[in-house]
Every structure is written in structure tokens, then in C-alpha cells.
PDB file of N, CA and C in Angstrom:
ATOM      1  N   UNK A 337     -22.910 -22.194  26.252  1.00  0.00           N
ATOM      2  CA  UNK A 337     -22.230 -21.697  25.081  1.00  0.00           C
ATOM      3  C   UNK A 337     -21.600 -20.347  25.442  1.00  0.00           C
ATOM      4  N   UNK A 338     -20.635 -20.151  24.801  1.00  0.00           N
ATOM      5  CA  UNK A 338     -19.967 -18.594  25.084  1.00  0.00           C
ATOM      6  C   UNK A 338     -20.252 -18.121  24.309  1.00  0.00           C
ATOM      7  N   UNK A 339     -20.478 -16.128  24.793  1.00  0.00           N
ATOM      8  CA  UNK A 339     -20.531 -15.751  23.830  1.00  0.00           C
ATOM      9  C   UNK A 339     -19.498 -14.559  23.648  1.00  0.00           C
ATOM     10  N   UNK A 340     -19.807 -14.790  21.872  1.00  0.00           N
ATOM     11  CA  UNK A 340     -18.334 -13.530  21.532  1.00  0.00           C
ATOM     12  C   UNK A 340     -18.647 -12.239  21.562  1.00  0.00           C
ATOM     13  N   UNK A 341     -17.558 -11.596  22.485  1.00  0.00           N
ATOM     14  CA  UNK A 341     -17.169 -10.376  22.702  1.00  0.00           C
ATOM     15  C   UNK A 341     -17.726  -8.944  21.329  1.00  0.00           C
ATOM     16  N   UNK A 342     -18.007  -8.335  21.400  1.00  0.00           N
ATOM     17  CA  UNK A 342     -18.503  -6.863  20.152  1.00  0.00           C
ATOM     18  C   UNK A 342     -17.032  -6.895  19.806  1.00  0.00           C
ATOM     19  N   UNK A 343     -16.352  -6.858  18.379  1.00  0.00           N
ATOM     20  CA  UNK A 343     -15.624  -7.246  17.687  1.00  0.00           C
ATOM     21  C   UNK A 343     -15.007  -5.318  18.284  1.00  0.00           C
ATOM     22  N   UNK A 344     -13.918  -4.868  18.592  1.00  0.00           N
ATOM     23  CA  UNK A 344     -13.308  -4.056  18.923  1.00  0.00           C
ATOM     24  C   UNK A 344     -12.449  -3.415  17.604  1.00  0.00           C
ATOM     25  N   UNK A 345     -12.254  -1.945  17.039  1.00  0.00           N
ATOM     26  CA  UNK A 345     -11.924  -1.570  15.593  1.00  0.00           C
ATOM     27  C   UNK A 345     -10.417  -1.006  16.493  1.00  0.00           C
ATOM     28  N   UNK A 346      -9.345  -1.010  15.983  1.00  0.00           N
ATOM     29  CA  UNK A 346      -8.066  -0.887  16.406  1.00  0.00           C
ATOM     30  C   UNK A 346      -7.750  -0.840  15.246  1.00  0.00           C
ATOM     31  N   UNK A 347      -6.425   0.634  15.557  1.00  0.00           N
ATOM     32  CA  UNK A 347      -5.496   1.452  14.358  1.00  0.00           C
ATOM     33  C   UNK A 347      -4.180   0.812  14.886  1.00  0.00           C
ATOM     34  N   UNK A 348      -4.033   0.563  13.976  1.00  0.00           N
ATOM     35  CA  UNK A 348      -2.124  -0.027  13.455  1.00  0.00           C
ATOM     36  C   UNK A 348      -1.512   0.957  12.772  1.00  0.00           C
ATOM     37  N   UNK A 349      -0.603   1.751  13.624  1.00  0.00           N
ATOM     38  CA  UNK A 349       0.473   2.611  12.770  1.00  0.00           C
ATOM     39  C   UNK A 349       1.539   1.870  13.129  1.00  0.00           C
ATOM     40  N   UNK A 350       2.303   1.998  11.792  1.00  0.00           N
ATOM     41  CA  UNK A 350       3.293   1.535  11.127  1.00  0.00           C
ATOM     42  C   UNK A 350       4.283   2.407  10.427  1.00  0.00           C
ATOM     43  N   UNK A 351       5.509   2.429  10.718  1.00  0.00           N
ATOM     44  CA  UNK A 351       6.421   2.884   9.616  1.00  0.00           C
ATOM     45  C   UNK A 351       7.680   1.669   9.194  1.00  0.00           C
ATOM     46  N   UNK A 352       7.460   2.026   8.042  1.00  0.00           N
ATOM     47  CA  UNK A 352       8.647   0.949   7.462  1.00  0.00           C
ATOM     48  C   UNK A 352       9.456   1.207   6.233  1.00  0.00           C
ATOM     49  N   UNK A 353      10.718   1.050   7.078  1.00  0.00           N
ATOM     50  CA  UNK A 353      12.026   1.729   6.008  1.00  0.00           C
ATOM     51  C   UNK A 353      12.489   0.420   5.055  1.00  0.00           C
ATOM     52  N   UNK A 354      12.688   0.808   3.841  1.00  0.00           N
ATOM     53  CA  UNK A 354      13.227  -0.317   2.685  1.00  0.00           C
ATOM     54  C   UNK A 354      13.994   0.292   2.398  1.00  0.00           C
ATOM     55  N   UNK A 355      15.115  -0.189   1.447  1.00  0.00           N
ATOM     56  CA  UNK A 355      15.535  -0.331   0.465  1.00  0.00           C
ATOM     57  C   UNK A 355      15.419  -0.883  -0.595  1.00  0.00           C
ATOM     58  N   UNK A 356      15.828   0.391  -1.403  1.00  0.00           N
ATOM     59  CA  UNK A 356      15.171  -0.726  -2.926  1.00  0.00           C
ATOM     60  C   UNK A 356      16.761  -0.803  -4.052  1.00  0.00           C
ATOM     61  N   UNK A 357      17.172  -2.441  -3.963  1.00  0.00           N
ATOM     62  CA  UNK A 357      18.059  -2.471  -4.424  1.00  0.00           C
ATOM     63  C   UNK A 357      18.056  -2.877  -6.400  1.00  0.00           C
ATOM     64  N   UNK A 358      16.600  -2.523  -6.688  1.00  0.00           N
ATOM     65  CA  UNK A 358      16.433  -2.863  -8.288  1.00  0.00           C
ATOM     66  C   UNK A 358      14.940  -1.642  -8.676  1.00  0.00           C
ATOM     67  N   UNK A 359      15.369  -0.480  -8.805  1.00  0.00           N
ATOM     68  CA  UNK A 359      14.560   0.609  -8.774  1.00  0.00           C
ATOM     69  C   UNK A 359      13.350   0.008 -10.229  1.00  0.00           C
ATOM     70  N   UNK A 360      14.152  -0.348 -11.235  1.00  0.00           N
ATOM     71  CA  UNK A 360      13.368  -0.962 -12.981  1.00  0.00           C
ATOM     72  C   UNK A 360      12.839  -2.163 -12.333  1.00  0.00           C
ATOM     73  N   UNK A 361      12.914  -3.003 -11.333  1.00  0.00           N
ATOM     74  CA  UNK A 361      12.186  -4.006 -11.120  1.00  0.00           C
ATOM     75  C   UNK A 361      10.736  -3.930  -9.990  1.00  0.00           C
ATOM     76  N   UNK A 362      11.270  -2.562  -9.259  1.00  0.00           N
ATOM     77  CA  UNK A 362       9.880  -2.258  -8.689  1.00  0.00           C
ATOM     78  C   UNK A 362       8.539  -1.217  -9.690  1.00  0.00           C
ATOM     79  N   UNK A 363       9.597  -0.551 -10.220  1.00  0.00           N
ATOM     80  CA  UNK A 363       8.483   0.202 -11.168  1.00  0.00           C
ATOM     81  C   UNK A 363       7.811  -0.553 -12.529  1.00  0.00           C
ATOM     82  N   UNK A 364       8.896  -1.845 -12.709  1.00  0.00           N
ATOM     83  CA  UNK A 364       8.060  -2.737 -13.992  1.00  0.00           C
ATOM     84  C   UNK A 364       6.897  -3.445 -13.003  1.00  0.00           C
ATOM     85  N   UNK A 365       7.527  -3.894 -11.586  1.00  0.00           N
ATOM     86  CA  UNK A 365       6.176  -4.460 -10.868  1.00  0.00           C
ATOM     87  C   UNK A 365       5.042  -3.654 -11.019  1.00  0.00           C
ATOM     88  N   UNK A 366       5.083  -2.419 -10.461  1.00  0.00           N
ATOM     89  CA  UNK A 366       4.009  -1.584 -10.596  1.00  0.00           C
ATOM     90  C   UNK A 366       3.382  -1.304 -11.953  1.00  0.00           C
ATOM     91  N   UNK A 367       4.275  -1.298 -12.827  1.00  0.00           N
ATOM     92  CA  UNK A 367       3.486  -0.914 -13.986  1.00  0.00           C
ATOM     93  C   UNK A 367       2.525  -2.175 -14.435  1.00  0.00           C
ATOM     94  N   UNK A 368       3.061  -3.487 -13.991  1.00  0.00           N
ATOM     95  CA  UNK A 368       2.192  -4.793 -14.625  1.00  0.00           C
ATOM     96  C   UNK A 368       1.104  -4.624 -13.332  1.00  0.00           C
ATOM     97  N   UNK A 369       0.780  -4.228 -12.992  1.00  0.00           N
ATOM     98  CA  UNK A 369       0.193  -4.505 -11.582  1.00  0.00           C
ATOM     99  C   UNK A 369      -1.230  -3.219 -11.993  1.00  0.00           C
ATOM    100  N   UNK A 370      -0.820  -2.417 -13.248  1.00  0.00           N
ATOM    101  CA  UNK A 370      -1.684  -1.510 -13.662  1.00  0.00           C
ATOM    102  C   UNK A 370      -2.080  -2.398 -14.813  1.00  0.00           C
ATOM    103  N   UNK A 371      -2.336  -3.451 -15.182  1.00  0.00           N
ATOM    104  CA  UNK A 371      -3.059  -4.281 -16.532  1.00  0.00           C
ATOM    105  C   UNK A 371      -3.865  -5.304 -15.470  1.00  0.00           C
ATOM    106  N   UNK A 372      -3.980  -5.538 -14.444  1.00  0.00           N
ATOM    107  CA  UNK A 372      -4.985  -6.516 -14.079  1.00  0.00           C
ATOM    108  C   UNK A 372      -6.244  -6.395 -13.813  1.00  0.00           C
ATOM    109  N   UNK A 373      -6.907  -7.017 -14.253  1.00  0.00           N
ATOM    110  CA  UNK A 373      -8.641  -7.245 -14.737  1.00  0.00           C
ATOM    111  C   UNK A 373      -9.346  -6.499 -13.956  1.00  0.00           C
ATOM    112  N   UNK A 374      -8.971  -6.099 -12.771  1.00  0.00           N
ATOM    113  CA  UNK A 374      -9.966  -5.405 -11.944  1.00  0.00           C
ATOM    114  C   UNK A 374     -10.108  -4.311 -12.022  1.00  0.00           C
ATOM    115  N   UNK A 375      -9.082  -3.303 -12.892  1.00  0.00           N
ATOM    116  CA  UNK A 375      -9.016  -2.209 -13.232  1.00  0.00           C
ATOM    117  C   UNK A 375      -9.976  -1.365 -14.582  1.00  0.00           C
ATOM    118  N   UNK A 376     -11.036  -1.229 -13.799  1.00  0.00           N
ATOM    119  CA  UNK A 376     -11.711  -0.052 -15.554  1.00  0.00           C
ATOM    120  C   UNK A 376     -11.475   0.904 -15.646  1.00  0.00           C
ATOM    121  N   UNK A 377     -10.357   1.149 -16.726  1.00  0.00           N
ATOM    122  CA  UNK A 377     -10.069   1.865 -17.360  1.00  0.00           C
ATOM    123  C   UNK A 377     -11.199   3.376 -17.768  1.00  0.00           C
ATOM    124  N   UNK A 378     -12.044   2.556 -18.119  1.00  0.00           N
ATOM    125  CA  UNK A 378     -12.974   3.721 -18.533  1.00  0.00           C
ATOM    126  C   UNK A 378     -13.652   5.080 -17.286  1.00  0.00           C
ATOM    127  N   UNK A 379     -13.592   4.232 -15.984  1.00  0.00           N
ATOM    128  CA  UNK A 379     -14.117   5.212 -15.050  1.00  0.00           C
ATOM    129  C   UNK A 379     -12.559   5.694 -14.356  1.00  0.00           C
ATOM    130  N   UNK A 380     -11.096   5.581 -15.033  1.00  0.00           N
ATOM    131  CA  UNK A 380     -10.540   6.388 -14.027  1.00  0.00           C
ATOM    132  C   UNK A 380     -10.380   7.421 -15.048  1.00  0.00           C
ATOM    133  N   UNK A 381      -9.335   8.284 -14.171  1.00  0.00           N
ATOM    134  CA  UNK A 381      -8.947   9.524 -14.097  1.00  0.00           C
ATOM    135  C   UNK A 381      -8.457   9.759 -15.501  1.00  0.00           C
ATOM    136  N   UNK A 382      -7.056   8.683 -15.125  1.00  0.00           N
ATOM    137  CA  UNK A 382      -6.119   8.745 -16.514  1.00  0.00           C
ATOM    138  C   UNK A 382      -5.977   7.473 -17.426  1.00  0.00           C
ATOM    139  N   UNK A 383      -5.486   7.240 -18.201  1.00  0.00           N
ATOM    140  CA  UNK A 383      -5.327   5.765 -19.284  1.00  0.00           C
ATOM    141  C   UNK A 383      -4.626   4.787 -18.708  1.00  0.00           C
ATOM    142  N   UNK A 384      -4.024   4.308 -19.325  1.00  0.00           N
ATOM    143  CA  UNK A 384      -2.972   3.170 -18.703  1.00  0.00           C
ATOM    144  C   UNK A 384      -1.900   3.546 -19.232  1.00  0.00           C
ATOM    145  N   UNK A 385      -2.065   3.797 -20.492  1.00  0.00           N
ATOM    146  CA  UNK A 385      -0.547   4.715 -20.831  1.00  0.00           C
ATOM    147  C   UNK A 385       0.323   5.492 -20.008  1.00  0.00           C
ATOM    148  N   UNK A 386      -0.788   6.485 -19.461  1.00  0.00           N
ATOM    149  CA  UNK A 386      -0.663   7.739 -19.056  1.00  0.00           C
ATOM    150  C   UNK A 386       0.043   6.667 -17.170  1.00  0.00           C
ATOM    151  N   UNK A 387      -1.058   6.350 -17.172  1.00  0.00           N
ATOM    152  CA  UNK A 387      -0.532   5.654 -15.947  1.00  0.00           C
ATOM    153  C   UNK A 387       0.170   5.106 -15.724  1.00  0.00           C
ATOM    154  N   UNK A 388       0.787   4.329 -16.573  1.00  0.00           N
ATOM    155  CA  UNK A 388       2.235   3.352 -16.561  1.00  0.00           C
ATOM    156  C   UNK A 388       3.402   4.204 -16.619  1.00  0.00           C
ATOM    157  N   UNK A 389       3.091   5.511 -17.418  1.00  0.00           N
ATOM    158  CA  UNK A 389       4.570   6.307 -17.359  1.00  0.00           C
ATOM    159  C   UNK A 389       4.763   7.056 -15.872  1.00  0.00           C
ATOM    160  N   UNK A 390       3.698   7.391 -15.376  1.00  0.00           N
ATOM    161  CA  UNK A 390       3.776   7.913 -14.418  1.00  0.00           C
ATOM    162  C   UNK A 390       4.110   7.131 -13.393  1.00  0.00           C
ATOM    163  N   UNK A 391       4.404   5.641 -13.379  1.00  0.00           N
ATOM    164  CA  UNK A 391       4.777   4.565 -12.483  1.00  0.00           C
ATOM    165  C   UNK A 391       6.040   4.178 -12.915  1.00  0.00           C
ATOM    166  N   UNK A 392       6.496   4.490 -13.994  1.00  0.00           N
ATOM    167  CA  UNK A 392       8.237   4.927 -14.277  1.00  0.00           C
ATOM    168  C   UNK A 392       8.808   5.484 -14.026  1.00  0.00           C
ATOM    169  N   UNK A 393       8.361   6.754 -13.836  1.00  0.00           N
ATOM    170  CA  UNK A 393       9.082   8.089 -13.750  1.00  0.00           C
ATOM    171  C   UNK A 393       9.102   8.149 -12.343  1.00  0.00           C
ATOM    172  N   UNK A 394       8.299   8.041 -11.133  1.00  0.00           N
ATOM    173  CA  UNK A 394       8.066   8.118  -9.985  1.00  0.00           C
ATOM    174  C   UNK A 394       8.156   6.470  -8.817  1.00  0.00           C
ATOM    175  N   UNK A 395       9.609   6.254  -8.600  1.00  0.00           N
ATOM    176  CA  UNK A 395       9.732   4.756  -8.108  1.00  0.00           C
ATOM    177  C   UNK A 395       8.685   5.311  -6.474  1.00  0.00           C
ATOM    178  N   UNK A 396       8.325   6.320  -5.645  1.00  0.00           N
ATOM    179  CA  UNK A 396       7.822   6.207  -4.403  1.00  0.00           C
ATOM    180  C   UNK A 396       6.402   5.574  -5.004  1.00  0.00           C
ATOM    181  N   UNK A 397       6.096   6.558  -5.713  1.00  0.00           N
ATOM    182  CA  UNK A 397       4.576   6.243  -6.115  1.00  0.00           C
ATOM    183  C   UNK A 397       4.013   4.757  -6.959  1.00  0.00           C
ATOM    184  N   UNK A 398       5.214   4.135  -7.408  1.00  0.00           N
ATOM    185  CA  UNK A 398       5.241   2.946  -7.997  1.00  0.00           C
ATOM    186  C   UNK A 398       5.334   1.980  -6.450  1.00  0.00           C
ATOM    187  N   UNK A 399       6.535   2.235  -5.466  1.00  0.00           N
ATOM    188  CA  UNK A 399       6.128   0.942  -4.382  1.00  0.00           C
ATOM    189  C   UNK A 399       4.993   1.479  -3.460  1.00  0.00           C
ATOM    190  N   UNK A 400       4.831   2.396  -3.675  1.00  0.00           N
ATOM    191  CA  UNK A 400       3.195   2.536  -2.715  1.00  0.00           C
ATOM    192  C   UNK A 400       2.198   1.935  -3.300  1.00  0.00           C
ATOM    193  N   UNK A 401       2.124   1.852  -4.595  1.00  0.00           N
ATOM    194  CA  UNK A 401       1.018   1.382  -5.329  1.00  0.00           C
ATOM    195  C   UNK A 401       0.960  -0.235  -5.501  1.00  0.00           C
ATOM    196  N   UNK A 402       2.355  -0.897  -4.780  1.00  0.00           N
ATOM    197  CA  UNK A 402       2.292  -2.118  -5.049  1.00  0.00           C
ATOM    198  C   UNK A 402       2.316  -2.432  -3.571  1.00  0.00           C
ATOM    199  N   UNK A 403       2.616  -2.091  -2.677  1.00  0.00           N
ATOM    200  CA  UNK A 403       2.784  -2.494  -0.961  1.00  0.00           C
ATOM    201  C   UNK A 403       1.900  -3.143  -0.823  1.00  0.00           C
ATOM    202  N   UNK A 404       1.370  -3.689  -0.246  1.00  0.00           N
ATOM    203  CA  UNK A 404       0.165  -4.986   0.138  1.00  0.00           C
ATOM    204  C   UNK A 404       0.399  -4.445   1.968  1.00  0.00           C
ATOM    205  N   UNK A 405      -0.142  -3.736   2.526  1.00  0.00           N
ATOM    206  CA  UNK A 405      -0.116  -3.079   4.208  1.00  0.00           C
ATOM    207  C   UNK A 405      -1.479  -4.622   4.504  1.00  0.00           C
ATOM    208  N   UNK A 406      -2.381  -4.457   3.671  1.00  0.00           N
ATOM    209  CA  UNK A 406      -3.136  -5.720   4.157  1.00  0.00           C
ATOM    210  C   UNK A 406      -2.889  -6.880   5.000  1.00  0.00           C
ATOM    211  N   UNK A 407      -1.443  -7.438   4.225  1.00  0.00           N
ATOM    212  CA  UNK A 407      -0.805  -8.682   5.122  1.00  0.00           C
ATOM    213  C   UNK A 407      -0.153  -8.004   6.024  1.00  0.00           C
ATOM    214  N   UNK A 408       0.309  -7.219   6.901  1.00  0.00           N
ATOM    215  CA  UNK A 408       0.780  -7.253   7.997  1.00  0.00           C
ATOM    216  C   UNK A 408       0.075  -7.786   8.877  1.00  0.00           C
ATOM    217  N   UNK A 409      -1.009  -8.274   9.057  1.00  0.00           N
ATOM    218  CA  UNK A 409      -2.092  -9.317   9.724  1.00  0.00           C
ATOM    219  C   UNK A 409      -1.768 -10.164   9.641  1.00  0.00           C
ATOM    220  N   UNK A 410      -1.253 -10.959   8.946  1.00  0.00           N
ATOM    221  CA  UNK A 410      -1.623 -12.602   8.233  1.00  0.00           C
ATOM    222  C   UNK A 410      -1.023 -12.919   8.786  1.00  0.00           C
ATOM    223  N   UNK A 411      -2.353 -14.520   9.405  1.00  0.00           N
ATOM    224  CA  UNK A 411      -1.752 -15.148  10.312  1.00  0.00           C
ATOM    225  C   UNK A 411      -1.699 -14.561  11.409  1.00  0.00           C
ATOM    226  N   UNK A 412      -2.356 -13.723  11.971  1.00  0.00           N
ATOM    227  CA  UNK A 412      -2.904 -13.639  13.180  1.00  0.00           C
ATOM    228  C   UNK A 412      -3.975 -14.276  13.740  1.00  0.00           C
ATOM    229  N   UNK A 413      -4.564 -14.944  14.621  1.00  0.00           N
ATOM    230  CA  UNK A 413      -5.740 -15.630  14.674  1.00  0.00           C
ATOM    231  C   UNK A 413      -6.503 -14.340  15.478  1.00  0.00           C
ATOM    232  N   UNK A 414      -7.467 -14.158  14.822  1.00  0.00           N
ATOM    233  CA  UNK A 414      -9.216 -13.018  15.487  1.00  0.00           C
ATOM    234  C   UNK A 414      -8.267 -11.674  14.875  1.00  0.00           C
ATOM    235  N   UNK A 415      -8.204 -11.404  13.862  1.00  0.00           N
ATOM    236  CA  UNK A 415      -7.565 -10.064  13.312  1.00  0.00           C
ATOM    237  C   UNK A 415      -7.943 -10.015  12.153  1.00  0.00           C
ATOM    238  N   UNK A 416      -8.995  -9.300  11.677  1.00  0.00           N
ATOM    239  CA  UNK A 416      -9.007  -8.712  10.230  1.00  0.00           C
ATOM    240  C   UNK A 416      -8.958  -7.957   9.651  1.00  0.00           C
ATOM    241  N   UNK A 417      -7.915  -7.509   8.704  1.00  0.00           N
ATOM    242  CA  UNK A 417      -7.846  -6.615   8.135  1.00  0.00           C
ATOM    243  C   UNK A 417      -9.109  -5.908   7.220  1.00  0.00           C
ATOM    244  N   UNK A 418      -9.150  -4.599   7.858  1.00  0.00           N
ATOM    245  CA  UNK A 418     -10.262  -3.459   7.480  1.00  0.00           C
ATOM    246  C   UNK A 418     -10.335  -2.459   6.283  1.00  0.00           C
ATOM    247  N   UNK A 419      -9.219  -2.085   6.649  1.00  0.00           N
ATOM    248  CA  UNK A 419      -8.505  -1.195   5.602  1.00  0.00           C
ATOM    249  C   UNK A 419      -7.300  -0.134   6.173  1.00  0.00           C
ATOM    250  N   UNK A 420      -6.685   1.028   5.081  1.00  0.00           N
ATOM    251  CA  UNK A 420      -5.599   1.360   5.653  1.00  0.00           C
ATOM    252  C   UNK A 420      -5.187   2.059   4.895  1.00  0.00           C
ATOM    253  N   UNK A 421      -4.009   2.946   4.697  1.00  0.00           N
ATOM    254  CA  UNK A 421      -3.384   3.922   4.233  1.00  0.00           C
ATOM    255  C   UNK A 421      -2.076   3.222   4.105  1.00  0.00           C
ATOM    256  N   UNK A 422      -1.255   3.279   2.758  1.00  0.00           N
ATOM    257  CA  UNK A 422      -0.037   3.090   2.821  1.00  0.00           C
ATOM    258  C   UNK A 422       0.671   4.138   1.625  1.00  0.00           C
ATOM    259  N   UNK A 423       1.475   4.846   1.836  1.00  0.00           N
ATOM    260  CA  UNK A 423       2.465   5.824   0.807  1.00  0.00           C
ATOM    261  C   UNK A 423       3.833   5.759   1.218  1.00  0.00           C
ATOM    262  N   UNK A 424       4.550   6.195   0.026  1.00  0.00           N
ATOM    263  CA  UNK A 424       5.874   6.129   0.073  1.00  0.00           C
ATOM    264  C   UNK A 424       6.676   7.517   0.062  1.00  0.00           C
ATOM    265  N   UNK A 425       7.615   7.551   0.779  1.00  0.00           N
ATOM    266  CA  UNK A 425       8.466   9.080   0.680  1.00  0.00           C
ATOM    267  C   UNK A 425       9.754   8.745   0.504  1.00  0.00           C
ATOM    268  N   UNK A 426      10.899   9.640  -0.346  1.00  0.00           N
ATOM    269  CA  UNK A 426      11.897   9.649   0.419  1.00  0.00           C
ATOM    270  C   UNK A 426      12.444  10.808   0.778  1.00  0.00           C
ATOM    271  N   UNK A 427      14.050  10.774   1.599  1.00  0.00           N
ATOM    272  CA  UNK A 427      13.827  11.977   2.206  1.00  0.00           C
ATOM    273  C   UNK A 427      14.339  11.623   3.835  1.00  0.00           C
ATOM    274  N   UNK A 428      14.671  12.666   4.552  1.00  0.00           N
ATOM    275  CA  UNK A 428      14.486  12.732   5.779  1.00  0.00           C
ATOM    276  C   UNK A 428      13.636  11.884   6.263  1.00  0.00           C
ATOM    277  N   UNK A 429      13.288  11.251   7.671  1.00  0.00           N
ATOM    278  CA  UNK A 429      12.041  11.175   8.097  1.00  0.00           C
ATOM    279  C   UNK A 429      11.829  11.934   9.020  1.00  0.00           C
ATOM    280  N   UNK A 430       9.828  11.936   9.068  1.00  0.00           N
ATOM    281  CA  UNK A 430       9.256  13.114   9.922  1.00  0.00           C
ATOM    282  C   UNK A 430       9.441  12.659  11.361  1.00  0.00           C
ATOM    283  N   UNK A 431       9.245  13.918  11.556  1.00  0.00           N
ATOM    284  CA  UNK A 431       9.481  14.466  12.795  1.00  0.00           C
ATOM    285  C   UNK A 431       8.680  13.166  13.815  1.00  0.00           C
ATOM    286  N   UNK A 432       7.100  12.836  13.190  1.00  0.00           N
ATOM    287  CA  UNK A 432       6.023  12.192  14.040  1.00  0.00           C
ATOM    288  C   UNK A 432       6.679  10.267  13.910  1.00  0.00           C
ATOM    289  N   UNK A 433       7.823  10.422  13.128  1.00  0.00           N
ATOM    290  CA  UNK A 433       7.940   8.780  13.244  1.00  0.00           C
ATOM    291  C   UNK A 433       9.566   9.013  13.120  1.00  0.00           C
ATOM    292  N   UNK A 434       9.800   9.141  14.550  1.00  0.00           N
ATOM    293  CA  UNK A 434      11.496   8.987  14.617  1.00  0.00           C
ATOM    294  C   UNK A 434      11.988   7.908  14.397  1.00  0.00           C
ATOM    295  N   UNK A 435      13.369   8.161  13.917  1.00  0.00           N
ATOM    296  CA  UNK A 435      14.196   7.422  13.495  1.00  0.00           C
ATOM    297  C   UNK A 435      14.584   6.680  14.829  1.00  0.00           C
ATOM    298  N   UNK A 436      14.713   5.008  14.478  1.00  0.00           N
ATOM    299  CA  UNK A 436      15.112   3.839  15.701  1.00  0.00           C
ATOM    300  C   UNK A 436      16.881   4.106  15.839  1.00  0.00           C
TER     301      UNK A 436
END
């Protein structure tokens, strides 16, 4: 029988430039994406009110909050996603992730 290898932890940096050609259709995503069941209300910070406007007013912070960085895996065979950092800017880009 073989045996398997100690499972090895590996960082994936990533940068990735969009465009967003329907600004009211990413921030209504985000805002519905703040009513699903998994969310208690009672232990966060702010309401949903409070939170939905703030996912209007702010389209970076609305597609960061909806990005799914998880699937950049999928469909890899022996790769599982761990966890990860994903935010949105706009703007210049930095210095540490030059422009292609």
C-alpha cells in the first residue's frame, strides 16, 4: 500500500483586475448576499440596514464582500482550499503587484 505524503500548507497570491460594467448590479448582489440565513444579526457589529447601505454607497467593499477567492481551486485534484484574504481597491496599483 502507499503511503500519503504530510499534506504540505502553500500561499496563493493573487491579483486580479475587473471591470465592473453594472456598478447597481454588483452592489444589489452584495446587498442580497447580506439577508442569507447564516448571518446573526444579533452578534454583529452593525444591522442589516446599516449594512446594506454601506454596500451601496461603497461598490469596492460590496465586490470584496461577494468574491468567492475559495474557487480559484476548483477542480484541482489534491488542493484544498484553507482559507484566504480577498479586498477590493481602486486606484493606481501597488507598487508590490505590478502592472502586466
Amino acid at each position: 500500500m502507499d503511503e500519503q505524503p504530510e499534506p504540505v500548507t502553500l500561499h496563493l497570491y493573487c491579483r486580479v483586475d475587473v471591470v465592473v460594467t453594472d456598478a447597481a448590479a454588483v452592489t444589489g448582489h452584495a446587498v442580497a448576499d447580506l439577508r442569507t440565513p447564516g448571518i446573526d444579526w444579533s452578534t454583529e457589529e452593525d444591522d442589516l440596514d446599516t449594512a446594506a447601505e454601506e454596500r451601496r454607497a461603497h461598490l469596492t467593499t460590496s465586490l470584496a464582500s461577494v468574491a468567492d477567492i475559495s474557487r480559484l481551486v476548483d477542480d484541482i485534484p489534491g488542493v484544498e482550499f484553507r482559507g484566504g484574504h480577498c479586498w477590493a481597491e481602486s486606484g493606481p496599483v501597488r507598487e508590490a503587484f505590478p502592472a502586466p
